[in-house]
PDB file of C-alpha atoms in Angstrom:
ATOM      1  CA  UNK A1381     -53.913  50.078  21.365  1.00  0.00           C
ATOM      2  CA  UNK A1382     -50.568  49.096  19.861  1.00  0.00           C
ATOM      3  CA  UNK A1383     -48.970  46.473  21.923  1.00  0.00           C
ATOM      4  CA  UNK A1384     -46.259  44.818  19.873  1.00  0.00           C
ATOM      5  CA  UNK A1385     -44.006  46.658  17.302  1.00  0.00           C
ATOM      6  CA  UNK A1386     -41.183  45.356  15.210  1.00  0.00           C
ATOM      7  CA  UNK A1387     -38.716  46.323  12.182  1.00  0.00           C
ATOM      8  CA  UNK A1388     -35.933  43.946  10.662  1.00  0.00           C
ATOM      9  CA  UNK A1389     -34.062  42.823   8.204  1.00  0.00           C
ATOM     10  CA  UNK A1390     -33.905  39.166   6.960  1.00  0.00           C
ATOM     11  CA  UNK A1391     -31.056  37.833   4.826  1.00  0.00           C
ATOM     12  CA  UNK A1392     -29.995  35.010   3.532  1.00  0.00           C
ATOM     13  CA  UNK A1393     -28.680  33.416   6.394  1.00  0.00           C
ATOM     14  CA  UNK A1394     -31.922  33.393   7.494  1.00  0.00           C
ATOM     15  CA  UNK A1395     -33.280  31.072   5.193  1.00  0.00           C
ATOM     16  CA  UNK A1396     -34.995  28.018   5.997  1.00  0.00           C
ATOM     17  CA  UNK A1397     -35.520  29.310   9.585  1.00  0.00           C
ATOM     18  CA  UNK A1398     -37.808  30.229  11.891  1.00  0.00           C
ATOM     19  CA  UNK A1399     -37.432  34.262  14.055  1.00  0.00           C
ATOM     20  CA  UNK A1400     -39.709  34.585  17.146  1.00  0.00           C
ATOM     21  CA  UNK A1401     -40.960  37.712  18.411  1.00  0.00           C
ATOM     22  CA  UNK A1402     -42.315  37.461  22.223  1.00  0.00           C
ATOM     23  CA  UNK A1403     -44.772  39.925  23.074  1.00  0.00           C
ATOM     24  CA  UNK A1404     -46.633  40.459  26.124  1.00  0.00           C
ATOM     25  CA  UNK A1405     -50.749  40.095  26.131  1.00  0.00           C
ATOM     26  CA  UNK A1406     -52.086  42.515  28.795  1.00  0.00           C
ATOM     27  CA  UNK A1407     -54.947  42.034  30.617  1.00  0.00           C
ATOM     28  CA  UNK A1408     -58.273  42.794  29.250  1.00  0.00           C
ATOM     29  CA  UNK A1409     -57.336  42.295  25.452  1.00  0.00           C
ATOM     30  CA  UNK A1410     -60.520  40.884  23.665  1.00  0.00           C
ATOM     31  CA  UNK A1411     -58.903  40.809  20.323  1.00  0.00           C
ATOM     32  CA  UNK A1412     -55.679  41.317  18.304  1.00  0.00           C
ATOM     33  CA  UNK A1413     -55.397  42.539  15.011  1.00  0.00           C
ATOM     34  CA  UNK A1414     -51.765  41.350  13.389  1.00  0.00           C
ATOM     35  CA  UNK A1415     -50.114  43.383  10.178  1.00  0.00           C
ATOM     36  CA  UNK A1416     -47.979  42.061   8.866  1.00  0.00           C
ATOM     37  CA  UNK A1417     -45.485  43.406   5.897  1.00  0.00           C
ATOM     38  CA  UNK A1418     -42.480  42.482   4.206  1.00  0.00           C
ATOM     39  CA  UNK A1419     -40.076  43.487   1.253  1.00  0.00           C
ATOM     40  CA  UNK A1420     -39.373  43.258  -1.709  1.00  0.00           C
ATOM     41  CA  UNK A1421     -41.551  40.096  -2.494  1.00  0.00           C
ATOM     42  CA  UNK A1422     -39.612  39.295  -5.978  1.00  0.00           C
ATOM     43  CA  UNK A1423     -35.967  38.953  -6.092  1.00  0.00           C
ATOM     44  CA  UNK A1424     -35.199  41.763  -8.892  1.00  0.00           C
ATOM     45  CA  UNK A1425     -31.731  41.292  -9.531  1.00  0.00           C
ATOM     46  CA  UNK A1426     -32.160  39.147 -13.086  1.00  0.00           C
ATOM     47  CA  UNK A1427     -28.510  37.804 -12.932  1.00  0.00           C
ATOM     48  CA  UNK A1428     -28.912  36.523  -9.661  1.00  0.00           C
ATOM     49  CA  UNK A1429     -32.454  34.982 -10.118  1.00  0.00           C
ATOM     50  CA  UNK A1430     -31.681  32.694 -13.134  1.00  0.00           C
ATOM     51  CA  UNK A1431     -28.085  31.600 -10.738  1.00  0.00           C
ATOM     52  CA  UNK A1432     -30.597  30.780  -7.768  1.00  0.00           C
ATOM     53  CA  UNK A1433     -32.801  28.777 -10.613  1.00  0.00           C
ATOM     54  CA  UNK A1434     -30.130  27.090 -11.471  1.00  0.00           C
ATOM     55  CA  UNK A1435     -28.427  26.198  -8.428  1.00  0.00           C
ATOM     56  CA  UNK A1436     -32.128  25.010  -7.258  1.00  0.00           C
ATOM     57  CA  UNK A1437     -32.304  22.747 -10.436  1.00  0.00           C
ATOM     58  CA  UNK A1438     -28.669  21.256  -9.607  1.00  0.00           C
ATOM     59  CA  UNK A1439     -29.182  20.730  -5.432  1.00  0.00           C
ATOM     60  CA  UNK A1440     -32.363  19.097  -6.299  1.00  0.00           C
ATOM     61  CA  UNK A1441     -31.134  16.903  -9.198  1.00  0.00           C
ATOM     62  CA  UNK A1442     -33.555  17.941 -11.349  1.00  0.00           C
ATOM     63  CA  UNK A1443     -33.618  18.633 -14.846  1.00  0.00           C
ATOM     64  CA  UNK A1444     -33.762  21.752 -16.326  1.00  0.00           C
ATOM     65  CA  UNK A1445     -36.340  21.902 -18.865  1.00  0.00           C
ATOM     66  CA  UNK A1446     -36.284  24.832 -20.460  1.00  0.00           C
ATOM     67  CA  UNK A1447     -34.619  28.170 -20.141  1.00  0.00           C
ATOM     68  CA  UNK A1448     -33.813  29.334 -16.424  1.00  0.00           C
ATOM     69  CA  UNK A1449     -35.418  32.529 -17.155  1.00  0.00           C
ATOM     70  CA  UNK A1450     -38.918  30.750 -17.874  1.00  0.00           C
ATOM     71  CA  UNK A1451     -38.681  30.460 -13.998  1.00  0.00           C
ATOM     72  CA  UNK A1452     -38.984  34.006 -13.312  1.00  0.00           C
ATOM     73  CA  UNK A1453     -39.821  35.814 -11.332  1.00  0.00           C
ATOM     74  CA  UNK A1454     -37.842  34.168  -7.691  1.00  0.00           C
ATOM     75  CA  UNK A1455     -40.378  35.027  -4.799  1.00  0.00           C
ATOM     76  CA  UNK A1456     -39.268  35.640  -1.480  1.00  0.00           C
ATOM     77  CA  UNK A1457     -41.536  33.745   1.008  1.00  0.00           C
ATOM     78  CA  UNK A1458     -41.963  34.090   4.623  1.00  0.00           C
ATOM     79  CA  UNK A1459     -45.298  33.284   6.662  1.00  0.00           C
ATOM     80  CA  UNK A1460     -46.543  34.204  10.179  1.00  0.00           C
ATOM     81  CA  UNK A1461     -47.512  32.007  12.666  1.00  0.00           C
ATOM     82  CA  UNK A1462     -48.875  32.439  16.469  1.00  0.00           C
ATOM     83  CA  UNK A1463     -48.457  31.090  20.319  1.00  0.00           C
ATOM     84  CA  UNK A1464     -50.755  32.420  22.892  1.00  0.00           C
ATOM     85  CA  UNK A1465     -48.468  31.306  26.615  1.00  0.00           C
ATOM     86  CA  UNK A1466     -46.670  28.198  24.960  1.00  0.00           C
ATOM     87  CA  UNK A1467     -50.389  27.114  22.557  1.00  0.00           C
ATOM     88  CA  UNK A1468     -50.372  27.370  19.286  1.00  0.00           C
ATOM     89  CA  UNK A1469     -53.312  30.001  17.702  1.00  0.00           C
ATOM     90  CA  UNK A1470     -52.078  29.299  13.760  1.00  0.00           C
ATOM     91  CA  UNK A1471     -50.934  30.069  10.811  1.00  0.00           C
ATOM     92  CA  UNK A1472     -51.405  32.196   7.621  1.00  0.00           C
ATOM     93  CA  UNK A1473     -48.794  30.555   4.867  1.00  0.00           C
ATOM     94  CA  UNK A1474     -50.177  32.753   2.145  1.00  0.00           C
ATOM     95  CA  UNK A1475     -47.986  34.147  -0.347  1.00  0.00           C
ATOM     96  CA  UNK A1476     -49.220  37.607   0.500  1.00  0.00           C
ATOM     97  CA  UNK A1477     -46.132  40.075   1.800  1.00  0.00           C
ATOM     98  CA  UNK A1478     -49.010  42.617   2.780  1.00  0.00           C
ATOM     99  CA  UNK A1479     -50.838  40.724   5.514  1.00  0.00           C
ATOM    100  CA  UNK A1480     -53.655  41.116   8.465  1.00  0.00           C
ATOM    101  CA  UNK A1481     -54.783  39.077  10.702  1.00  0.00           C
ATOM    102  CA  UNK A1482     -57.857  39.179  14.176  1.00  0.00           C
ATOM    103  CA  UNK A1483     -57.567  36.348  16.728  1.00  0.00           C
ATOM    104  CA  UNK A1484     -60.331  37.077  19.003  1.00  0.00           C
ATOM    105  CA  UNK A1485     -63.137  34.718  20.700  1.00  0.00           C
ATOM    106  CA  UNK A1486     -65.960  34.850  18.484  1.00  0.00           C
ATOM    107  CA  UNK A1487     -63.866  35.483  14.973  1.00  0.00           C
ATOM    108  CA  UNK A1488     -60.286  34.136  13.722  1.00  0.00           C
ATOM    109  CA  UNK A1489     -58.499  34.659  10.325  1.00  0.00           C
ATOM    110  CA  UNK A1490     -58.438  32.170   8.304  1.00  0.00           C
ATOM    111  CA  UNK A1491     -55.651  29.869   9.901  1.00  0.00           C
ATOM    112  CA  UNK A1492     -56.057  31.191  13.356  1.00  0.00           C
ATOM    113  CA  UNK A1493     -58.201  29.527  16.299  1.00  0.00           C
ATOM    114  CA  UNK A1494     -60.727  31.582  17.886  1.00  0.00           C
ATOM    115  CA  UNK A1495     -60.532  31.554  21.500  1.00  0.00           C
ATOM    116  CA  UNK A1496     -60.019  33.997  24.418  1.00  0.00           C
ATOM    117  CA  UNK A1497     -56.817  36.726  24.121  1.00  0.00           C
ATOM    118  CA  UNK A1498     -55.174  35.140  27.116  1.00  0.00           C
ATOM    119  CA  UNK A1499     -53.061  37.403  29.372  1.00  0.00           C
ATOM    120  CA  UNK A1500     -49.136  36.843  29.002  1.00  0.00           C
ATOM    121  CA  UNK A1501     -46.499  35.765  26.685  1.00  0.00           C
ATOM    122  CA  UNK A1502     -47.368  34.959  22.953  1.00  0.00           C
ATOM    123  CA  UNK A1503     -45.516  34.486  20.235  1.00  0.00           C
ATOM    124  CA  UNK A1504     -45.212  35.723  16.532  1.00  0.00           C
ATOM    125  CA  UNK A1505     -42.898  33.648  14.428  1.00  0.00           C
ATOM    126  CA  UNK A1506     -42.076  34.633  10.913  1.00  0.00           C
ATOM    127  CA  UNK A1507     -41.756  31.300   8.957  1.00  0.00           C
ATOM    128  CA  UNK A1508     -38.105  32.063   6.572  1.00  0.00           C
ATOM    129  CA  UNK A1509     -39.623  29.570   3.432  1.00  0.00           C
ATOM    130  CA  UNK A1510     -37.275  31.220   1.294  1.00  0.00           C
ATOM    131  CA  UNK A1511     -35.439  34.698   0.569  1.00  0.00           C
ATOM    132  CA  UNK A1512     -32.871  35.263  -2.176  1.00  0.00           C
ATOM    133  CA  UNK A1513     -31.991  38.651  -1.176  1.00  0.00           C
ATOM    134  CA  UNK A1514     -32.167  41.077   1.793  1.00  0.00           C
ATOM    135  CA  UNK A1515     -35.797  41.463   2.745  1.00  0.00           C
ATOM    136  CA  UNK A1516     -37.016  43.967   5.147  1.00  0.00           C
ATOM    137  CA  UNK A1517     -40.582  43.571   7.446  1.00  0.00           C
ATOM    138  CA  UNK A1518     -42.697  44.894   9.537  1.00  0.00           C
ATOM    139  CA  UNK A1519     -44.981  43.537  12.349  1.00  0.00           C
ATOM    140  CA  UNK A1520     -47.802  45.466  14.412  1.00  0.00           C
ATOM    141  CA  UNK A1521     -50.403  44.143  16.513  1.00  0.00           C
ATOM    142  CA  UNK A1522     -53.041  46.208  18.313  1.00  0.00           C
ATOM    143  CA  UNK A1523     -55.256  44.835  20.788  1.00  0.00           C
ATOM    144  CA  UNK A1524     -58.929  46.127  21.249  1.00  0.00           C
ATOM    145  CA  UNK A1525     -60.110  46.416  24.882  1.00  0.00           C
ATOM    146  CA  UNK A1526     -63.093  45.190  26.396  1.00  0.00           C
TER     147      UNK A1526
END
């Protein structure tokens, strides 16, 4: 049964941040499957890559070695963590912009605690790493019924 559903858009602004999405756990939920998507992965304006290279290479005072177009391509990142009431169940910092993920009592993802689906508020927080452009994505999570 779907019990959490989201769309958005992440820009720039929103880099270097953190965006929670609470969700409410209902009773009887012995697992939760998390998908997770988000677009485009690659920045694919060329022009604007190699100036985000270089800016990178300048607010780091680092030198350039090289061209800034051996740099390419500029990846968007952005992770997914969970809370279950205020706990923390993990996190999946893969590079991955196709993701899914179970949290249940007897298995976890890779990253995730296994542990009872506790009734209540939990949290899904999309880790902003980095975006150079507008990205859009897309969270679901089911729960399976005892």
């Amino acid at each position: 049964m779907l019990i959490f559903s989201v769309k958005g858009k992440i820009t720039t602004d929103n880099d270097k941040t953190n965006l929670v999405h609470k969700f409410d756990v209902p009773s009887g939920i012995k697992s939760l499957k998390i998908k997770y998507s988000y677009s485009p992965k690659n920045l694919n304006d060329r022009e604007k890559a190699v100036s985000v290279i270089r800016n990178c290479f300048e607010k780091y005072d680092e030198n350039l070695i090289g061209r800034p177009a051996d740099y390419l391509p500029v990846k968007n990142l952005i992770t997914l963590s969970a809370d279950s009431c205020g706990e923390y169940r993990g996190a999946a910092h893969r590079q991955d912009n196709e993701q899914e993920h179970i949290i249940s009592a007897e298995f976890a993802s890779p990253g995730f605690l296994k542990g009872p689906v506790n009734e209540g508020e939990w949290d899904v927080v999309l880790n902003v790493h980095s975006v150079s452009c507008d990205v859009d994505y897309t969270v679901e999570i089911e729960g399976e019924v005892d």
